[in-house]
């Protein structure tokens, strides 16, 4: 009787954005067979889309403040933004191979510097035509900024992890949303905030993805490892949310390399913080949530070994995906 009461209580629980953040456990992780009512997620999607129609930010100013780590007077309607303290550190970059990750801790901001996902609980309306799916490799979510001849990387909460490493990215304020793979020393580019001084924060997903893929095709030197491009960049593919597209996304990486799947609404602007317009699922969740069968090798959760922590290095939890 107690178990039944608990299940009913969880089934009719009103979900909130904070509880659906993909940093937390999926709300159906242990109740996949019990389809709870999470109407708030679809409702909030509509609210976000309506809000972005009426509210236009100063994209040039916002992009510049993101690049300079100075968002003290920008209100993103999600949380209060604290001043970013600019401590001066000596660059730890070495030219012996990998880009060096700094071991010196930085202040972590409360407001994310990237667009973050929620667990996909309610399937969006017109799902196959209104959303894209993007495969995500195992790695660290990073904000990559190139300006004034230098490229730097920070976690999604603004903690600097790489200082002034060489790259072939345009230097006039280029800001990319990436996943860094330490074993490959490669950045997988997910999204675009600014390219060569032109901001894309107020542009829809469909246009941002098109522009990003076009620019990578025009500048193939970005994708190659050279003396002046120590960590190559690779743009992540996107697929339609049809059964065929979902299977293409799932099998793009091997089971060991695939961490999860993003679901982007085509009309969403680049929003700093958690948004219901970007969903997140693990591969083994697809049959239960989307009723899409995946190959057997992707149907079971793959245990991930926790990273080895060195006393000399401080790793921020903000670097974890998504």
XYZ file of C-alpha atoms in Angstrom:
322
model
C 0.000 0.000 0.000
C 2.848 2.368 0.816
C 4.505 1.640 -2.543
C 1.249 2.346 -4.386
C 0.804 5.644 -2.548
C 4.373 6.681 -3.340
C 3.989 5.833 -7.036
C 0.741 7.777 -7.297
C 2.309 10.769 -5.596
C 5.245 10.733 -7.993
C 2.988 10.204 -10.974
C 0.972 13.361 -10.340
C 3.881 15.463 -9.120
C 4.069 18.892 -10.732
C 7.463 19.178 -12.420
C 9.516 22.336 -12.459
C 12.326 23.523 -14.688
C 14.939 23.052 -11.957
C 13.825 19.478 -11.348
C 13.944 18.665 -15.074
C 17.473 19.988 -15.580
C 19.540 17.272 -17.230
C 22.141 17.687 -14.507
C 19.677 15.714 -12.373
C 18.321 12.192 -12.755
C 15.581 11.642 -15.349
C 12.173 11.865 -13.589
C 11.182 8.561 -15.183
C 14.454 6.781 -14.502
C 12.825 4.253 -12.187
C 9.243 4.611 -13.437
C 9.632 4.228 -17.196
C 6.503 2.104 -17.452
C 4.375 4.624 -15.544
C 3.728 7.581 -17.813
C 3.317 10.577 -15.526
C 1.696 13.795 -16.599
C 4.325 16.489 -17.177
C 2.198 19.087 -18.954
C 4.347 21.909 -17.629
C 7.211 21.160 -20.013
C 5.130 21.577 -23.178
C 3.478 24.652 -21.664
C 6.836 26.186 -20.855
C 8.050 25.518 -24.402
C 5.199 27.649 -25.717
C 5.936 30.341 -23.132
C 9.612 30.450 -24.110
C 8.761 30.751 -27.798
C 6.264 33.552 -27.138
C 8.678 35.373 -24.846
C 11.514 35.400 -27.358
C 9.211 36.974 -29.960
C 8.581 39.984 -27.732
C 12.010 40.248 -26.136
C 15.067 41.044 -28.234
C 18.407 41.391 -26.503
C 21.309 43.515 -27.693
C 23.086 40.563 -29.318
C 26.302 42.492 -30.013
C 26.572 43.658 -26.403
C 25.713 40.247 -24.958
C 28.216 38.429 -27.189
C 30.949 40.872 -26.234
C 30.203 40.472 -22.515
C 30.260 36.671 -22.839
C 33.627 36.840 -24.586
C 35.007 39.191 -21.936
C 33.444 37.204 -19.048
C 31.526 40.284 -17.899
C 27.777 39.755 -17.599
C 27.179 41.884 -14.512
C 24.429 44.036 -16.047
C 22.703 41.497 -18.326
C 19.418 40.005 -17.099
C 18.626 36.597 -18.624
C 15.363 36.093 -16.658
C 16.712 32.892 -15.106
C 18.830 33.996 -12.142
C 20.737 36.920 -10.756
C 24.046 37.414 -12.507
C 27.105 38.088 -10.437
C 30.096 40.143 -11.481
C 32.864 38.119 -13.070
C 36.146 38.719 -11.309
C 39.005 38.949 -13.758
C 42.029 37.421 -12.100
C 45.257 37.537 -14.030
C 47.012 34.193 -14.384
C 50.070 33.177 -16.308
C 49.131 31.077 -19.351
C 49.859 27.380 -18.696
C 49.725 26.477 -22.396
C 52.510 24.183 -23.546
C 53.415 23.406 -27.147
C 54.383 19.807 -26.457
C 51.071 18.277 -27.559
C 47.768 18.597 -25.728
C 46.187 21.878 -24.766
C 46.979 22.359 -21.084
C 44.106 22.438 -18.593
C 44.665 24.898 -15.778
C 44.865 23.502 -12.257
C 44.201 26.847 -10.584
C 40.547 27.223 -9.486
C 38.488 30.163 -10.709
C 35.308 31.673 -9.342
C 32.254 29.845 -10.670
C 29.345 32.050 -11.716
C 25.762 31.283 -10.768
C 24.464 32.020 -14.258
C 25.427 29.577 -17.033
C 27.350 30.923 -20.004
C 25.843 28.256 -22.273
C 22.386 27.011 -23.247
C 21.580 23.985 -21.097
C 19.055 21.206 -21.633
C 16.247 19.606 -19.678
C 15.432 15.923 -19.619
C 13.028 15.253 -22.479
C 9.835 14.250 -20.651
C 7.023 15.557 -22.861
C 7.550 14.875 -26.555
C 7.152 18.255 -28.357
C 4.238 18.829 -30.686
C 5.033 18.089 -34.344
C 8.198 16.449 -33.065
C 9.501 15.101 -36.387
C 9.177 18.463 -38.172
C 9.885 20.915 -35.343
C 13.093 19.488 -33.821
C 16.613 18.390 -34.674
C 18.570 15.656 -32.916
C 22.326 16.000 -32.290
C 24.580 13.196 -30.977
C 26.837 14.127 -28.065
C 30.213 12.434 -27.508
C 31.680 11.787 -24.086
C 33.615 14.863 -22.986
C 33.556 18.211 -21.200
C 31.124 20.961 -22.181
C 33.148 24.114 -22.936
C 32.604 27.702 -24.023
C 35.353 28.458 -26.568
C 36.189 32.101 -27.277
C 38.589 33.448 -29.900
C 39.439 37.147 -29.879
C 42.424 39.460 -30.299
C 44.655 36.632 -31.488
C 43.963 34.268 -28.571
C 41.627 31.306 -28.062
C 40.464 30.309 -24.585
C 38.067 27.745 -23.125
C 35.844 27.783 -20.029
C 33.245 25.533 -18.431
C 29.556 26.226 -18.889
C 29.637 28.333 -15.705
C 32.591 30.460 -16.805
C 35.462 28.703 -15.015
C 38.503 29.042 -17.280
C 40.160 25.720 -18.103
C 42.394 26.558 -21.073
C 44.266 29.805 -21.566
C 45.503 31.324 -24.819
C 46.013 28.273 -27.019
C 46.531 28.656 -30.791
C 43.661 27.920 -33.157
C 42.562 28.813 -36.667
C 39.243 30.277 -35.522
C 38.480 33.868 -36.597
C 39.874 36.288 -34.023
C 37.199 38.998 -34.106
C 35.029 37.567 -31.308
C 34.165 34.012 -32.284
C 32.250 32.153 -29.550
C 31.402 28.453 -29.875
C 29.521 25.967 -27.709
C 31.658 22.812 -27.742
C 32.328 19.425 -26.164
C 36.018 18.838 -25.491
C 37.299 15.257 -25.783
C 40.533 14.913 -23.738
C 41.607 11.538 -25.244
C 41.413 12.997 -28.767
C 42.386 16.556 -27.799
C 39.538 17.679 -30.041
C 36.606 20.089 -29.757
C 33.255 18.893 -31.073
C 31.318 22.037 -31.958
C 27.648 21.932 -31.003
C 26.343 25.462 -31.459
C 27.240 29.010 -32.423
C 26.977 32.200 -30.351
C 29.144 34.545 -32.410
C 31.287 34.219 -35.549
C 33.961 36.754 -36.467
C 32.147 39.567 -34.678
C 28.647 38.676 -35.938
C 26.347 37.526 -33.082
C 23.794 34.743 -33.582
C 22.138 34.747 -30.152
C 18.865 36.056 -31.607
C 18.870 33.614 -34.510
C 16.844 30.413 -34.633
C 18.466 26.988 -34.309
C 17.944 26.137 -37.959
C 19.878 29.189 -39.131
C 22.661 28.825 -36.523
C 23.271 25.217 -37.518
C 23.259 26.066 -41.230
C 25.731 28.937 -40.751
C 28.024 26.877 -38.520
C 28.266 23.992 -41.003
C 28.782 26.423 -43.879
C 31.672 28.180 -42.118
C 33.390 24.903 -41.269
C 33.182 23.917 -44.936
C 34.666 27.278 -45.957
C 37.518 26.964 -43.428
C 38.740 23.331 -43.455
C 41.945 24.401 -41.657
C 39.896 24.570 -38.432
C 39.400 20.802 -38.524
C 43.078 19.863 -38.948
C 45.716 19.547 -36.242
C 48.669 21.791 -37.069
C 51.281 23.912 -35.332
C 48.822 26.811 -35.303
C 45.755 24.679 -34.513
C 46.774 22.447 -31.609
C 43.257 21.169 -30.873
C 41.206 20.610 -34.056
C 37.480 21.361 -34.193
C 34.763 19.163 -35.655
C 31.177 20.317 -36.084
C 28.561 17.875 -34.797
C 25.935 16.715 -37.309
C 22.215 17.261 -36.854
C 19.377 15.071 -38.083
C 15.579 15.358 -38.363
C 13.631 13.770 -35.516
C 12.203 11.002 -37.671
C 12.814 7.345 -36.854
C 15.539 7.191 -39.511
C 17.137 10.438 -38.324
C 17.140 9.316 -34.688
C 18.841 6.026 -35.596
C 21.432 7.909 -37.664
C 22.200 10.124 -34.677
C 22.415 7.179 -32.273
C 24.843 5.224 -34.445
C 27.028 8.228 -35.397
C 29.354 7.430 -32.464
C 30.226 4.043 -31.034
C 28.327 2.996 -27.869
C 31.413 3.709 -25.752
C 31.836 7.194 -27.224
C 28.180 8.285 -27.317
C 27.157 10.076 -24.131
C 23.646 11.180 -25.046
C 21.380 12.964 -27.509
C 20.247 16.583 -27.682
C 16.859 17.585 -29.109
C 16.777 21.198 -30.350
C 13.562 23.007 -31.214
C 14.138 24.625 -34.613
C 12.770 28.015 -33.540
C 14.672 28.517 -30.313
C 17.150 31.351 -29.924
C 20.383 30.810 -28.018
C 19.251 31.193 -24.404
C 21.777 31.318 -21.564
C 20.706 28.783 -18.940
C 18.313 25.838 -18.776
C 15.556 25.838 -21.397
C 12.719 23.388 -22.185
C 13.404 23.990 -25.891
C 16.478 21.724 -25.689
C 15.906 18.155 -24.524
C 18.380 15.491 -23.437
C 18.154 11.696 -23.371
C 20.511 8.787 -22.953
C 20.431 6.250 -25.839
C 18.844 3.488 -23.754
C 15.909 5.800 -22.886
C 14.714 6.175 -26.492
C 12.448 3.096 -26.581
C 10.577 4.187 -23.437
C 10.331 7.928 -24.110
C 10.118 8.099 -27.929
C 9.063 4.523 -28.757
C 12.099 4.159 -31.034
C 14.012 0.879 -30.872
C 17.793 1.222 -30.882
C 20.464 -1.379 -31.784
C 21.155 -3.848 -28.947
C 24.592 -2.389 -28.201
C 22.950 0.974 -27.372
C 20.031 -0.428 -25.367
C 21.816 -0.730 -22.024
C 23.415 2.030 -19.913
C 27.183 2.016 -20.264
C 28.970 2.481 -16.936
C 31.414 5.370 -17.063
C 34.562 5.266 -14.996
C 34.827 8.396 -12.848
C 37.769 10.591 -13.872
C 40.899 10.220 -11.814
C 41.328 13.305 -9.658
C 44.787 14.592 -9.028
C 45.560 16.618 -5.883
C 47.189 19.242 -8.090
C 44.137 19.726 -10.295
C 40.705 21.039 -9.437
C 37.892 19.847 -11.669
C 34.652 21.760 -11.570
C 31.344 19.843 -11.665
C 30.186 22.482 -14.132
C 32.274 20.849 -16.866
C 30.045 17.793 -16.983
C 27.642 17.424 -19.901
C 25.054 18.460 -20.859
